[in-house]
Amino acid sequence: MSKGNEYLEEVIGLTRKAGAEVLKYYDKNYSIEAKKDDSPVTEADYASEDILISGLKDTEPGMVAEEAGRVPGETQESYWIVDPLDGTQDFIDKTGEFSVMVGLLVNGEPTLGVVFAPAREKLWYAVKGGGAYLLEGGTESRIEVAGKGNLEDYVLIASRNHFSPRDEAVADKLGVQDIIRMGSLGIKFCAIAEGRADLVYYTTDRLGIWDCCAPQVILEEAGGEAFDVKGRGLVYDLDRRRMAHGIVGIGGENRREVVKILDSNITGF
C-alpha cells in the first residue's frame, strides 16, 4: 500500500470540511489583510487552516501550512503541505475558482494530493501509483490528460491575476491559439489532469510549496508532468518554502519544446 493511502479518506473528509467553512464567508463581510508579499489573506484562510491543522496534528507527519508555517511531527521524513485557500484573490472577487489543498510530501516527493473546489463542488485526488480521480455530483471517475502532440492545438491556462506581459510574450512564441483565464493553481493543474486544458506556466519565484504539492500528484497520476521553467523537477525546500524557479504543468507531449521556448525568453532563474 502506498504511504498516502492510509490517510486518503481522512484527508478528503478534512478538505470537504474546510471547504464548507470557507463557503460560510463567501457572501459575507470579512476582514482582509495584506501579507508581507502584498498578497491577501482573509478570515476564511485562517478558518480553513485551523480545521486542517486540527485534523492532521495527531498524524505522524509534520506539517507546513501557508499561514501557520512549519509544525514538527513525529518524523522528519514526511510532511503535510497545506494550502487552506488557494486563489484567495479569486475568493475575494467571487469567481468561484478557489480551492482547499492538502498534499503529503515523503522524502521530498509529493505522494498524495487532494484539491477541493467548494464553490464548484468538485474534488480531485491522487495517491502516487494509483491514478487520478474526480469526485463530482456523487460520481467518481478516473481522469487523464489529453496528451496532445502539437503546441498549436494546446489550450493554455493563463492566471487571471498574475499573467504578465512577459508571460504573454511566451504564449506568442509558443504559438498557442486558445488561451483561457482561470484562478487557483490547483484548479489549473486539475483542469489539465482532466484533459480540459494542456499547459500552464508561472514565470515567478513567488509561488509557495503549498501551491503545487497536492496538484502535482494529481497531474502526474493523470499522465501529465510538472517541472520548473528550466525543465528540472520541482524542489520542495521546507526552509525557504518557495518554488524558486517557476512552475510548469503540461498534459501534452511537448515538454522539450516548451522548455526551450521558456528558457530562451525568461531570464532571472
Tab-separated table of C-alpha atoms in Angstrom:
chain	number	residue	atom	x	y	z
A	1	MET	CA	0.000	0.000	0.000
A	2	SER	CA	1.283	3.449	-0.897
A	3	LYS	CA	2.209	5.677	2.025
A	4	GLY	CA	-0.618	8.060	1.220
A	5	ASN	CA	-3.463	5.550	1.120
A	6	GLU	CA	-3.845	5.180	4.871
A	7	TYR	CA	-4.627	8.888	5.125
A	8	LEU	CA	-6.653	9.420	1.952
A	9	GLU	CA	-10.186	9.087	3.315
A	10	GLU	CA	-9.367	11.283	6.296
A	11	VAL	CA	-7.807	13.994	4.134
A	12	ILE	CA	-10.749	14.008	1.721
A	13	GLY	CA	-13.107	14.493	4.664
A	14	LEU	CA	-10.991	17.300	6.098
A	15	THR	CA	-10.739	19.197	2.831
A	16	ARG	CA	-14.507	18.990	2.404
A	17	LYS	CA	-14.998	20.243	5.954
A	18	ALA	CA	-12.554	23.105	5.425
A	19	GLY	CA	-14.168	23.964	2.094
A	20	ALA	CA	-17.601	24.119	3.711
A	21	GLU	CA	-16.171	26.504	6.299
A	22	VAL	CA	-14.702	28.706	3.566
A	23	LEU	CA	-18.110	28.984	1.885
A	24	LYS	CA	-19.622	30.342	5.102
A	25	TYR	CA	-17.611	33.515	4.488
A	26	TYR	CA	-18.182	33.732	0.744
A	27	ASP	CA	-21.212	36.024	0.716
A	28	LYS	CA	-20.493	37.787	3.997
A	29	ASN	CA	-18.365	40.707	5.082
A	30	TYR	CA	-14.988	39.504	6.316
A	31	SER	CA	-11.626	41.012	7.140
A	32	ILE	CA	-8.851	41.123	4.531
A	33	GLU	CA	-5.202	41.682	5.395
A	34	ALA	CA	-2.107	42.139	3.248
A	35	LYS	CA	0.775	39.752	3.885
A	36	LYS	CA	4.446	40.712	3.608
A	37	ASP	CA	4.422	39.915	-0.104
A	38	ASP	CA	1.278	42.060	-0.546
A	39	SER	CA	-0.899	39.041	-1.301
A	40	PRO	CA	-4.253	38.992	0.511
A	41	VAL	CA	-5.287	36.766	3.392
A	42	THR	CA	-8.814	36.585	4.812
A	43	GLU	CA	-10.688	35.214	7.786
A	44	ALA	CA	-11.668	32.306	5.547
A	45	ASP	CA	-7.992	31.375	5.036
A	46	TYR	CA	-7.437	31.185	8.784
A	47	ALA	CA	-10.683	29.326	9.497
A	48	SER	CA	-9.895	26.702	6.867
A	49	GLU	CA	-6.336	26.280	8.103
A	50	ASP	CA	-7.498	25.818	11.697
A	51	ILE	CA	-9.673	22.889	10.606
A	52	LEU	CA	-6.892	21.279	8.595
A	53	ILE	CA	-4.232	21.676	11.275
A	54	SER	CA	-6.557	20.400	13.983
A	55	GLY	CA	-7.471	17.377	11.898
A	56	LEU	CA	-3.912	16.479	10.894
A	57	LYS	CA	-1.923	17.374	14.007
A	58	ASP	CA	-2.178	13.906	15.575
A	59	THR	CA	-0.941	12.074	12.482
A	60	GLU	CA	2.693	11.031	12.156
A	61	PRO	CA	3.868	13.532	9.502
A	62	GLY	CA	4.893	17.067	10.327
A	63	MET	CA	3.206	19.969	8.588
A	64	VAL	CA	3.911	23.105	6.589
A	65	ALA	CA	0.861	25.360	6.287
A	66	GLU	CA	0.749	28.572	4.280
A	67	GLU	CA	-0.284	30.817	7.154
A	68	ALA	CA	0.947	28.915	10.236
A	69	GLY	CA	4.331	27.858	8.863
A	70	ARG	CA	6.152	24.693	9.902
A	71	VAL	CA	4.746	22.352	12.535
A	72	PRO	CA	7.106	19.484	13.544
A	73	GLY	CA	5.786	15.923	13.591
A	74	GLU	CA	6.950	12.546	14.825
A	75	THR	CA	9.028	12.043	11.681
A	76	GLN	CA	11.230	14.297	9.587
A	77	GLU	CA	10.657	12.152	6.502
A	78	SER	CA	7.071	13.188	5.766
A	79	TYR	CA	5.161	16.468	5.890
A	80	TRP	CA	1.651	17.604	5.145
A	81	ILE	CA	1.768	20.596	2.803
A	82	VAL	CA	-1.383	22.619	3.419
A	83	ASP	CA	-2.941	25.444	1.407
A	84	PRO	CA	-6.148	26.421	3.211
A	85	LEU	CA	-7.374	28.697	0.424
A	86	ASP	CA	-5.603	28.594	-2.923
A	87	GLY	CA	-6.780	31.503	-5.025
A	88	THR	CA	-7.605	33.956	-2.249
A	89	GLN	CA	-7.975	36.840	-4.702
A	90	ASP	CA	-10.487	34.807	-6.705
A	91	PHE	CA	-12.337	34.081	-3.472
A	92	ILE	CA	-12.484	37.823	-2.811
A	93	ASP	CA	-13.562	38.512	-6.405
A	94	LYS	CA	-16.183	35.740	-6.208
A	95	THR	CA	-15.102	33.934	-9.377
A	96	GLY	CA	-15.701	30.532	-7.782
A	97	GLU	CA	-12.177	29.438	-8.727
A	98	PHE	CA	-10.520	28.792	-5.381
A	99	SER	CA	-9.643	25.582	-3.595
A	100	VAL	CA	-8.549	23.859	-0.406
A	101	MET	CA	-5.465	21.704	-0.929
A	102	VAL	CA	-3.605	19.115	1.129
A	103	GLY	CA	-0.549	17.256	-0.126
A	104	LEU	CA	1.738	14.719	1.526
A	105	LEU	CA	5.470	15.064	0.947
A	106	VAL	CA	7.577	11.966	1.701
A	107	ASN	CA	11.366	12.279	1.438
A	108	GLY	CA	10.885	15.391	-0.658
A	109	GLU	CA	8.469	13.772	-3.108
A	110	PRO	CA	4.720	14.505	-3.360
A	111	THR	CA	2.862	11.225	-2.785
A	112	LEU	CA	-0.751	12.207	-2.067
A	113	GLY	CA	-2.833	15.147	-3.195
A	114	VAL	CA	-6.381	16.339	-2.574
A	115	VAL	CA	-7.783	19.500	-4.169
A	116	PHE	CA	-11.333	20.595	-3.341
A	117	ALA	CA	-13.112	23.449	-5.132
A	118	PRO	CA	-16.089	24.053	-2.811
A	119	ALA	CA	-17.877	26.612	-4.989
A	120	ARG	CA	-17.749	24.149	-7.903
A	121	GLU	CA	-18.398	21.077	-5.714
A	122	LYS	CA	-15.512	19.266	-7.397
A	123	LEU	CA	-12.834	17.256	-5.607
A	124	TRP	CA	-9.759	15.771	-7.256
A	125	TYR	CA	-7.419	13.314	-5.588
A	126	ALA	CA	-4.493	11.038	-6.300
A	127	VAL	CA	-2.058	8.761	-4.498
A	128	LYS	CA	1.261	8.081	-6.186
A	129	GLY	CA	0.971	4.944	-8.274
A	130	GLY	CA	-2.814	4.790	-8.045
A	131	GLY	CA	-4.139	7.078	-10.777
A	132	ALA	CA	-6.014	10.381	-10.524
A	133	TYR	CA	-9.719	10.779	-9.807
A	134	LEU	CA	-12.508	13.342	-9.811
A	135	LEU	CA	-15.440	13.282	-7.388
A	136	GLU	CA	-18.361	15.329	-8.686
A	137	GLY	CA	-22.103	15.051	-8.186
A	138	GLY	CA	-21.772	11.810	-6.267
A	139	THR	CA	-19.823	10.172	-9.093
A	140	GLU	CA	-16.172	9.139	-9.059
A	141	SER	CA	-14.299	8.974	-12.352
A	142	ARG	CA	-10.699	8.366	-13.303
A	143	ILE	CA	-9.165	11.263	-15.203
A	144	GLU	CA	-6.385	11.529	-17.790
A	145	VAL	CA	-4.636	14.321	-19.654
A	146	ALA	CA	-5.468	14.948	-23.301
A	147	GLY	CA	-1.942	14.039	-24.440
A	148	LYS	CA	-1.863	16.340	-27.474
A	149	GLY	CA	1.198	16.325	-29.717
A	150	ASN	CA	1.056	19.772	-31.357
A	151	LEU	CA	1.504	23.036	-29.452
A	152	GLU	CA	-0.838	24.912	-31.764
A	153	ASP	CA	-3.637	22.621	-30.576
A	154	TYR	CA	-2.978	23.302	-26.892
A	155	VAL	CA	-5.343	25.106	-24.563
A	156	LEU	CA	-3.165	27.358	-22.409
A	157	ILE	CA	-4.387	28.397	-18.968
A	158	ALA	CA	-3.389	31.922	-18.008
A	159	SER	CA	-3.596	33.223	-14.478
A	160	ARG	CA	-6.441	35.667	-14.098
A	161	ASN	CA	-4.417	37.837	-11.708
A	162	HIS	CA	-0.742	37.152	-12.470
A	163	PHE	CA	-0.263	36.813	-16.244
A	164	SER	CA	2.468	39.335	-17.043
A	165	PRO	CA	3.483	40.886	-20.383
A	166	ARG	CA	6.464	38.513	-20.289
A	167	ASP	CA	4.078	35.584	-19.964
A	168	GLU	CA	2.036	36.894	-22.889
A	169	ALA	CA	5.195	37.125	-24.999
A	170	VAL	CA	5.995	33.490	-24.218
A	171	ALA	CA	2.466	32.495	-25.249
A	172	ASP	CA	3.044	34.192	-28.606
A	173	LYS	CA	6.315	32.293	-29.067
A	174	LEU	CA	4.588	29.008	-28.237
A	175	GLY	CA	2.041	29.649	-30.964
A	176	VAL	CA	-0.850	28.619	-28.740
A	177	GLN	CA	-4.161	29.790	-30.207
A	178	ASP	CA	-6.556	29.047	-27.349
A	179	ILE	CA	-5.956	30.826	-24.024
A	180	ILE	CA	-8.364	30.694	-21.095
A	181	ARG	CA	-8.190	32.624	-17.820
A	182	MET	CA	-8.539	30.766	-14.554
A	183	GLY	CA	-7.865	31.171	-10.833
A	184	SER	CA	-6.124	28.841	-8.336
A	185	LEU	CA	-3.041	26.926	-9.432
A	186	GLY	CA	-4.594	23.785	-8.009
A	187	ILE	CA	-7.671	24.122	-10.202
A	188	LYS	CA	-5.463	24.862	-13.228
A	189	PHE	CA	-3.413	21.707	-12.733
A	190	CYS	CA	-6.596	19.696	-12.249
A	191	ALA	CA	-8.124	21.123	-15.434
A	192	ILE	CA	-5.083	19.799	-17.296
A	193	ALA	CA	-5.384	16.472	-15.472
A	194	GLU	CA	-8.991	16.242	-16.707
A	195	GLY	CA	-7.958	16.959	-20.287
A	196	ARG	CA	-9.820	20.287	-20.395
A	197	ALA	CA	-6.565	22.204	-20.926
A	198	ASP	CA	-2.963	21.365	-21.760
A	199	LEU	CA	-0.466	23.857	-20.344
A	200	VAL	CA	0.084	26.370	-17.567
A	201	TYR	CA	3.264	28.174	-16.559
A	202	TYR	CA	4.313	30.637	-13.881
A	203	THR	CA	7.494	32.635	-14.507
A	204	THR	CA	7.816	33.903	-10.943
A	205	ASP	CA	9.613	32.850	-7.775
A	206	ARG	CA	6.746	33.915	-5.508
A	207	LEU	CA	4.759	30.677	-5.501
A	208	GLY	CA	4.923	28.563	-2.360
A	209	ILE	CA	5.397	24.827	-1.954
A	210	TRP	CA	1.753	24.648	-0.796
A	211	ASP	CA	0.628	25.911	-4.215
A	212	CYS	CA	1.762	22.821	-6.106
A	213	CYS	CA	2.379	19.817	-3.828
A	214	ALA	CA	-1.161	18.417	-3.908
A	215	PRO	CA	-1.986	19.214	-7.557
A	216	GLN	CA	1.382	17.903	-8.767
A	217	VAL	CA	0.442	14.385	-7.648
A	218	ILE	CA	-2.925	14.642	-9.381
A	219	LEU	CA	-1.458	15.933	-12.639
A	220	GLU	CA	1.295	13.334	-12.756
A	221	GLU	CA	-1.044	10.459	-11.923
A	222	ALA	CA	-3.276	11.641	-14.775
A	223	GLY	CA	-0.321	11.307	-17.149
A	224	GLY	CA	0.949	14.890	-17.083
A	225	GLU	CA	4.189	16.446	-15.911
A	226	ALA	CA	5.228	19.229	-13.546
A	227	PHE	CA	8.639	20.918	-13.605
A	228	ASP	CA	10.308	24.329	-13.369
A	229	VAL	CA	10.880	26.736	-16.266
A	230	LYS	CA	14.275	25.136	-16.941
A	231	GLY	CA	12.718	21.688	-17.267
A	232	ARG	CA	14.012	20.444	-13.926
A	233	GLY	CA	11.991	18.569	-11.333
A	234	LEU	CA	10.259	20.689	-8.692
A	235	VAL	CA	12.219	21.019	-5.455
A	236	TYR	CA	10.354	21.260	-2.146
A	237	ASP	CA	12.548	23.301	0.200
A	238	LEU	CA	10.882	23.196	3.625
A	239	ASP	CA	13.012	26.072	4.891
A	240	ARG	CA	12.660	28.531	2.019
A	241	ARG	CA	9.175	27.237	1.126
A	242	ARG	CA	9.207	28.893	-2.276
A	243	MET	CA	9.345	27.472	-5.781
A	244	ALA	CA	12.400	29.468	-6.748
A	245	HIS	CA	12.424	28.656	-10.454
A	246	GLY	CA	8.803	28.947	-11.512
A	247	ILE	CA	6.334	26.174	-12.267
A	248	VAL	CA	5.118	24.473	-15.440
A	249	GLY	CA	2.299	21.960	-15.744
A	250	ILE	CA	1.750	20.133	-19.036
A	251	GLY	CA	-0.595	17.460	-20.308
A	252	GLY	CA	0.823	17.082	-23.805
A	253	GLU	CA	3.918	15.622	-25.434
A	254	ASN	CA	5.895	18.819	-25.989
A	255	ARG	CA	7.931	19.228	-22.804
A	256	ARG	CA	11.250	19.836	-24.582
A	257	GLU	CA	9.750	22.367	-26.969
A	258	VAL	CA	8.021	24.266	-24.158
A	259	VAL	CA	11.170	24.325	-22.009
A	260	LYS	CA	13.285	25.543	-24.939
A	261	ILE	CA	10.936	28.470	-25.558
A	262	LEU	CA	10.665	29.329	-21.860
A	263	ASP	CA	14.440	29.106	-21.393
A	264	SER	CA	15.156	31.398	-24.337
A	265	ASN	CA	12.624	34.025	-23.260
A	266	ILE	CA	12.848	34.033	-19.464
A	267	THR	CA	15.779	35.464	-17.512
A	268	GLY	CA	16.373	35.699	-13.779
A	269	PHE	CA	16.107	31.994	-12.962
